[in-house]
């Protein structure tokens, strides 16, 4: 793709951002991304919003959020699947030849509308709704399925979680939580066996904005110094079914990543310097690695991933931001030396029904 990220901003994460309204949090992040790119909002020819009405705690939230997201009197589109899906849409718009300079804004103030309560409302009301299905239960079914399919043991999951916290503790852009002792995770209560509370990544508030430009725009503005080229994108949605074949097959994950890698001209994931995965639990990281097999890059979620920060709807966008920092050599204490090409992964839906992947190349 001939599309570039020329500026970005990530709002400081918190369990609850209490000193700002949602509008203020989004405005500050969008404004910071434009400043980072060195462009004025008046120069934009399109804006893409990636947000969820239910998680925003208001119906048709873009009626209130478009202006702070930078879209006042601009051509605007919105996606509600995930933040990284919005990045793919924004990249396609910038690469269409119709638009050339755009802003993508995504956010999630999970403290306003708890994710589990929202997920309950998304169940089929006749078949699974009466069972009380929620995200934890579907992740428990996922954990059961991948444990059987890949021989994942609970001790392995406990270690993966601790290692995730260790990487996250080094990341100055994350929550820098203390690394919990093994016994604290191993003895945490079961949510949906074998999934324990300690296996879950804590959900946070957060926001991400990026400025994208077409290759034509970059060529016409030689003073612009792109942060990264978007080399490939891919996304797949799987069946709504929660049977073992779908849960353990991980076809959506593999196929979305393969689509992005193929567009980027890469043979497989082993050619990546690193990948930032959206792993809502320790089971997810081990399952994704198992699905990649011999193709697993040397570095997986060096930022700490969801254990650094996890603004659920836009976690894929925080992964993208971390990947961009890596290919610029600006990731600080979690920098992978010599990183030139990195991938970001995002997911959405029950038990990762939808998967999105984006490959970034250093410029």
Tab-separated table of N, CA, C and O in Angstrom, residues 187-254:
chain	number	residue	atom	x	y	z
A	187	UNK	N	-4.136	-18.986	42.360
A	187	UNK	CA	-5.213	-19.134	43.347
A	187	UNK	C	-6.360	-18.144	43.141
A	187	UNK	O	-7.274	-18.081	43.968
A	188	UNK	N	-6.304	-17.383	42.066
A	188	UNK	CA	-7.410	-16.463	41.790
A	188	UNK	C	-8.659	-17.250	41.433
A	188	UNK	O	-8.578	-18.393	40.962
A	189	UNK	N	-9.840	-16.679	41.672
A	189	UNK	CA	-11.077	-17.447	41.463
A	189	UNK	C	-11.324	-17.788	39.993
A	189	UNK	O	-10.957	-17.029	39.097
A	190	UNK	N	-11.957	-18.955	39.799
A	190	UNK	CA	-12.371	-19.332	38.449
A	190	UNK	C	-13.536	-18.445	38.006
A	190	UNK	O	-14.467	-18.196	38.771
A	191	UNK	N	-13.470	-17.979	36.777
A	191	UNK	CA	-14.595	-17.257	36.172
A	191	UNK	C	-15.423	-18.199	35.323
A	191	UNK	O	-16.655	-18.167	35.335
A	192	UNK	N	-14.736	-19.008	34.538
A	192	UNK	CA	-15.357	-20.037	33.698
A	192	UNK	C	-14.243	-21.043	33.422
A	192	UNK	O	-13.391	-20.808	32.566
A	193	UNK	N	-14.215	-22.136	34.196
A	193	UNK	CA	-13.107	-23.089	34.160
A	193	UNK	C	-12.738	-23.449	32.722
A	193	UNK	O	-13.622	-23.678	31.904
A	194	UNK	N	-11.427	-23.463	32.432
A	194	UNK	CA	-10.273	-23.285	33.324
A	194	UNK	C	-9.820	-21.827	33.486
A	194	UNK	O	-8.778	-21.587	34.089
A	195	UNK	N	-10.567	-20.876	32.965
A	195	UNK	CA	-10.167	-19.476	33.010
A	195	UNK	C	-10.327	-18.903	34.421
A	195	UNK	O	-11.401	-18.957	35.002
A	196	UNK	N	-9.242	-18.340	34.930
A	196	UNK	CA	-9.255	-17.684	36.234
A	196	UNK	C	-9.208	-16.162	36.067
A	196	UNK	O	-8.775	-15.653	35.025
A	197	UNK	N	-9.618	-15.468	37.102
A	197	UNK	CA	-9.587	-14.012	37.082
A	197	UNK	C	-8.179	-13.499	36.789
A	197	UNK	O	-7.987	-12.527	36.038
A	198	UNK	N	-7.192	-14.138	37.381
A	198	UNK	CA	-5.812	-13.705	37.194
A	198	UNK	C	-5.283	-13.902	35.794
A	198	UNK	O	-4.245	-13.345	35.431
A	199	UNK	N	-5.979	-14.713	34.990
A	199	UNK	CA	-5.545	-14.939	33.611
A	199	UNK	C	-5.982	-13.813	32.675
A	199	UNK	O	-5.485	-13.713	31.555
A	200	UNK	N	-6.907	-12.976	33.123
A	200	UNK	CA	-7.415	-11.904	32.282
A	200	UNK	C	-6.530	-10.664	32.363
A	200	UNK	O	-6.011	-10.328	33.423
A	201	UNK	N	-6.401	-9.969	31.236
A	201	UNK	CA	-5.725	-8.669	31.236
A	201	UNK	C	-6.705	-7.623	31.739
A	201	UNK	O	-7.840	-7.558	31.261
A	202	UNK	N	-6.313	-6.793	32.705
A	202	UNK	CA	-7.222	-5.758	33.211
A	202	UNK	C	-7.611	-4.786	32.104
A	202	UNK	O	-6.776	-4.393	31.284
A	203	UNK	N	-8.882	-4.388	32.076
A	203	UNK	CA	-9.364	-3.445	31.071
A	203	UNK	C	-9.168	-2.018	31.569
A	203	UNK	O	-9.356	-1.725	32.752
A	204	UNK	N	-8.766	-1.132	30.659
A	204	UNK	CA	-8.457	0.247	31.025
A	204	UNK	C	-9.240	1.221	30.138
A	204	UNK	O	-9.890	0.828	29.174
A	205	UNK	N	-9.168	2.497	30.487
A	205	UNK	CA	-9.632	3.567	29.603
A	205	UNK	C	-8.463	3.996	28.715
A	205	UNK	O	-7.304	3.937	29.141
A	206	UNK	N	-8.787	4.468	27.506
A	206	UNK	CA	-7.716	4.941	26.642
A	206	UNK	C	-8.232	5.423	25.302
A	206	UNK	O	-9.413	5.268	24.977
A	207	UNK	N	-7.352	6.022	24.511
A	207	UNK	CA	-7.698	6.527	23.188
A	207	UNK	C	-6.444	6.594	22.331
A	207	UNK	O	-5.335	6.768	22.853
A	208	UNK	N	-6.630	6.443	21.014
A	208	UNK	CA	-5.531	6.517	20.055
A	208	UNK	C	-6.013	7.278	18.828
A	208	UNK	O	-7.135	7.062	18.365
A	209	UNK	N	-5.188	8.153	18.296
A	209	UNK	CA	-5.474	8.830	17.030
A	209	UNK	C	-4.230	8.775	16.155
A	209	UNK	O	-3.106	8.830	16.658
A	210	UNK	N	-4.456	8.650	14.837
A	210	UNK	CA	-3.354	8.640	13.873
A	210	UNK	C	-3.730	9.471	12.663
A	210	UNK	O	-4.904	9.527	12.278
A	211	UNK	N	-2.724	10.097	12.062
A	211	UNK	CA	-2.901	10.841	10.819
A	211	UNK	C	-2.281	10.012	9.695
A	211	UNK	O	-1.104	9.625	9.781
A	212	UNK	N	-3.086	9.722	8.674
A	212	UNK	CA	-2.634	8.924	7.530
A	212	UNK	C	-2.575	9.798	6.283
A	212	UNK	O	-3.419	10.679	6.085
A	213	UNK	N	-1.601	9.525	5.433
A	213	UNK	CA	-1.457	10.281	4.192
A	213	UNK	C	-1.154	9.337	3.039
A	213	UNK	O	-0.479	8.309	3.218
A	214	UNK	N	-1.654	9.681	1.873
A	214	UNK	CA	-1.347	8.912	0.667
A	214	UNK	C	0.083	9.175	0.245
A	214	UNK	O	0.692	10.192	0.611
A	215	UNK	N	0.628	8.256	-0.554
A	215	UNK	CA	1.969	8.461	-1.075
A	215	UNK	C	2.065	9.723	-1.908
A	215	UNK	O	3.098	10.418	-1.897
A	216	UNK	N	0.988	10.053	-2.607
A	216	UNK	CA	0.967	11.272	-3.415
A	216	UNK	C	1.098	12.505	-2.531
A	216	UNK	O	1.855	13.432	-2.840
A	217	UNK	N	0.363	12.520	-1.406
A	217	UNK	CA	0.434	13.665	-0.493
A	217	UNK	C	1.838	13.786	0.090
A	217	UNK	O	2.390	14.895	0.178
A	218	UNK	N	2.427	12.662	0.484
A	218	UNK	CA	3.774	12.681	1.066
A	218	UNK	C	4.783	13.222	0.050
A	218	UNK	O	5.673	14.017	0.386
A	219	UNK	N	4.644	12.791	-1.210
A	219	UNK	CA	5.564	13.253	-2.248
A	219	UNK	C	5.456	14.756	-2.469
A	219	UNK	O	6.452	15.425	-2.786
A	220	UNK	N	4.244	15.290	-2.293
A	220	UNK	CA	4.029	16.719	-2.497
A	220	UNK	C	4.406	17.549	-1.279
A	220	UNK	O	4.385	18.787	-1.343
A	221	UNK	N	4.730	16.895	-0.173
A	221	UNK	CA	5.103	17.600	1.060
A	221	UNK	C	6.425	17.022	1.573
A	221	UNK	O	6.456	16.244	2.538
A	222	UNK	N	7.528	17.376	0.924
A	222	UNK	CA	8.826	16.780	1.280
A	222	UNK	C	9.261	17.069	2.712
A	222	UNK	O	10.134	16.373	3.239
A	223	UNK	N	8.669	18.082	3.342
A	223	UNK	CA	9.021	18.358	4.734
A	223	UNK	C	8.438	17.317	5.684
A	223	UNK	O	8.858	17.210	6.846
A	224	UNK	N	7.472	16.540	5.204
A	224	UNK	CA	6.833	15.513	6.040
A	224	UNK	C	7.772	14.323	6.224
A	224	UNK	O	8.357	13.829	5.251
A	225	UNK	N	7.896	13.873	7.447
A	225	UNK	CA	8.712	12.703	7.755
A	225	UNK	C	7.801	11.584	8.262
A	225	UNK	O	7.433	11.551	9.442
A	226	UNK	N	7.369	10.661	7.386
A	226	UNK	CA	6.447	9.595	7.807
A	226	UNK	C	7.029	8.736	8.926
A	226	UNK	O	8.246	8.514	8.994
A	227	UNK	N	6.146	8.270	9.787
A	227	UNK	CA	6.558	7.363	10.867
A	227	UNK	C	6.662	5.928	10.372
A	227	UNK	O	7.516	5.166	10.834
A	228	UNK	N	5.773	5.545	9.461
A	228	UNK	CA	5.763	4.170	8.963
A	228	UNK	C	4.897	4.087	7.721
A	228	UNK	O	3.987	4.899	7.527
A	229	UNK	N	5.191	3.102	6.890
A	229	UNK	CA	4.305	2.785	5.767
A	229	UNK	C	3.397	1.627	6.173
A	229	UNK	O	3.845	0.662	6.800
A	230	UNK	N	2.122	1.752	5.844
A	230	UNK	CA	1.213	0.631	6.058
A	230	UNK	C	1.405	-0.315	4.878
A	230	UNK	O	0.976	-0.047	3.761
A	231	UNK	N	2.095	-1.428	5.133
A	231	UNK	CA	2.486	-2.339	4.062
A	231	UNK	C	1.409	-3.359	3.725
A	231	UNK	O	1.344	-3.859	2.599
A	232	UNK	N	0.567	-3.702	4.694
A	232	UNK	CA	-0.465	-4.708	4.434
A	232	UNK	C	-1.547	-4.676	5.486
A	232	UNK	O	-1.287	-4.341	6.643
A	233	UNK	N	-2.760	-5.006	5.077
A	233	UNK	CA	-3.896	-5.080	5.995
A	233	UNK	C	-4.693	-6.345	5.712
A	233	UNK	O	-4.672	-6.867	4.593
A	234	UNK	N	-5.392	-6.840	6.722
A	234	UNK	CA	-6.238	-8.014	6.528
A	234	UNK	C	-7.212	-8.163	7.669
A	234	UNK	O	-6.919	-7.765	8.797
A	235	UNK	N	-8.383	-8.706	7.386
A	235	UNK	CA	-9.365	-8.949	8.440
A	235	UNK	C	-10.257	-10.116	8.044
A	235	UNK	O	-10.510	-10.368	6.868
A	236	UNK	N	-10.740	-10.847	9.020
A	236	UNK	CA	-11.641	-11.985	8.818
A	236	UNK	C	-12.636	-12.057	9.962
A	236	UNK	O	-12.278	-11.818	11.118
A	237	UNK	N	-13.872	-12.413	9.651
A	237	UNK	CA	-14.888	-12.678	10.661
A	237	UNK	C	-15.279	-14.140	10.582
A	237	UNK	O	-15.543	-14.657	9.486
A	238	UNK	N	-15.296	-14.794	11.719
A	238	UNK	CA	-15.632	-16.213	11.766
A	238	UNK	C	-17.100	-16.413	12.128
A	238	UNK	O	-17.845	-15.460	12.389
A	239	UNK	N	-17.484	-17.673	12.208
A	239	UNK	CA	-18.853	-18.034	12.553
A	239	UNK	C	-19.193	-17.572	13.971
A	239	UNK	O	-18.323	-17.460	14.841
A	240	UNK	N	-20.481	-17.323	14.188
A	240	UNK	CA	-20.964	-16.976	15.533
A	240	UNK	C	-20.885	-18.183	16.462
A	240	UNK	O	-20.912	-18.046	17.686
A	241	UNK	N	-20.775	-19.368	15.876
A	241	UNK	CA	-20.771	-20.617	16.648
A	241	UNK	C	-19.634	-20.633	17.666
A	241	UNK	O	-18.543	-20.108	17.431
A	242	UNK	N	-19.900	-21.275	18.818
A	242	UNK	CA	-18.885	-21.410	19.861
A	242	UNK	C	-18.467	-22.866	20.036
A	242	UNK	O	-18.118	-23.303	21.135
A	243	UNK	N	-18.495	-23.641	18.943
A	243	UNK	CA	-18.059	-25.036	19.049
A	243	UNK	C	-16.531	-25.111	19.007
A	243	UNK	O	-15.840	-24.141	18.696
A	244	UNK	N	-16.013	-26.294	19.320
A	244	UNK	CA	-14.565	-26.432	19.435
A	244	UNK	C	-13.856	-26.206	18.105
A	244	UNK	O	-12.749	-25.655	18.061
A	245	UNK	N	-14.493	-26.609	17.010
A	245	UNK	CA	-13.861	-26.442	15.703
A	245	UNK	C	-13.561	-24.974	15.430
A	245	UNK	O	-12.475	-24.623	14.966
A	246	UNK	N	-14.535	-24.111	15.720
A	246	UNK	CA	-14.319	-22.677	15.483
A	246	UNK	C	-13.340	-22.086	16.489
A	246	UNK	O	-12.420	-21.351	16.132
A	247	UNK	N	-13.508	-22.427	17.771
A	247	UNK	CA	-12.697	-21.809	18.814
A	247	UNK	C	-11.225	-22.202	18.716
A	247	UNK	O	-10.340	-21.361	18.864
A	248	UNK	N	-10.957	-23.476	18.479
A	248	UNK	CA	-9.570	-23.945	18.441
A	248	UNK	C	-8.948	-23.845	17.054
A	248	UNK	O	-7.723	-23.888	16.918
A	249	UNK	N	-9.780	-23.678	16.030
A	249	UNK	CA	-9.252	-23.615	14.673
A	249	UNK	C	-8.435	-22.359	14.407
A	249	UNK	O	-7.456	-22.388	13.661
A	250	UNK	N	-8.837	-21.233	15.016
A	250	UNK	CA	-8.138	-19.955	14.878
A	250	UNK	C	-7.921	-19.569	13.415
A	250	UNK	O	-6.920	-18.930	13.055
A	251	UNK	N	-8.874	-19.946	12.575
A	251	UNK	CA	-8.744	-19.645	11.146
A	251	UNK	C	-8.805	-18.148	10.873
A	251	UNK	O	-8.084	-17.631	10.008
A	252	UNK	N	-9.673	-17.442	11.597
A	252	UNK	CA	-9.773	-16.003	11.396
A	252	UNK	C	-8.475	-15.299	11.727
A	252	UNK	O	-8.044	-14.388	11.010
A	253	UNK	N	-7.833	-15.725	12.807
A	253	UNK	CA	-6.549	-15.138	13.196
A	253	UNK	C	-5.496	-15.390	12.132
A	253	UNK	O	-4.827	-14.461	11.661
A	254	UNK	N	-5.358	-16.655	11.727
A	254	UNK	CA	-4.333	-16.998	10.740
A	254	UNK	C	-4.601	-16.326	9.400
A	254	UNK	O	-3.692	-15.772	8.770
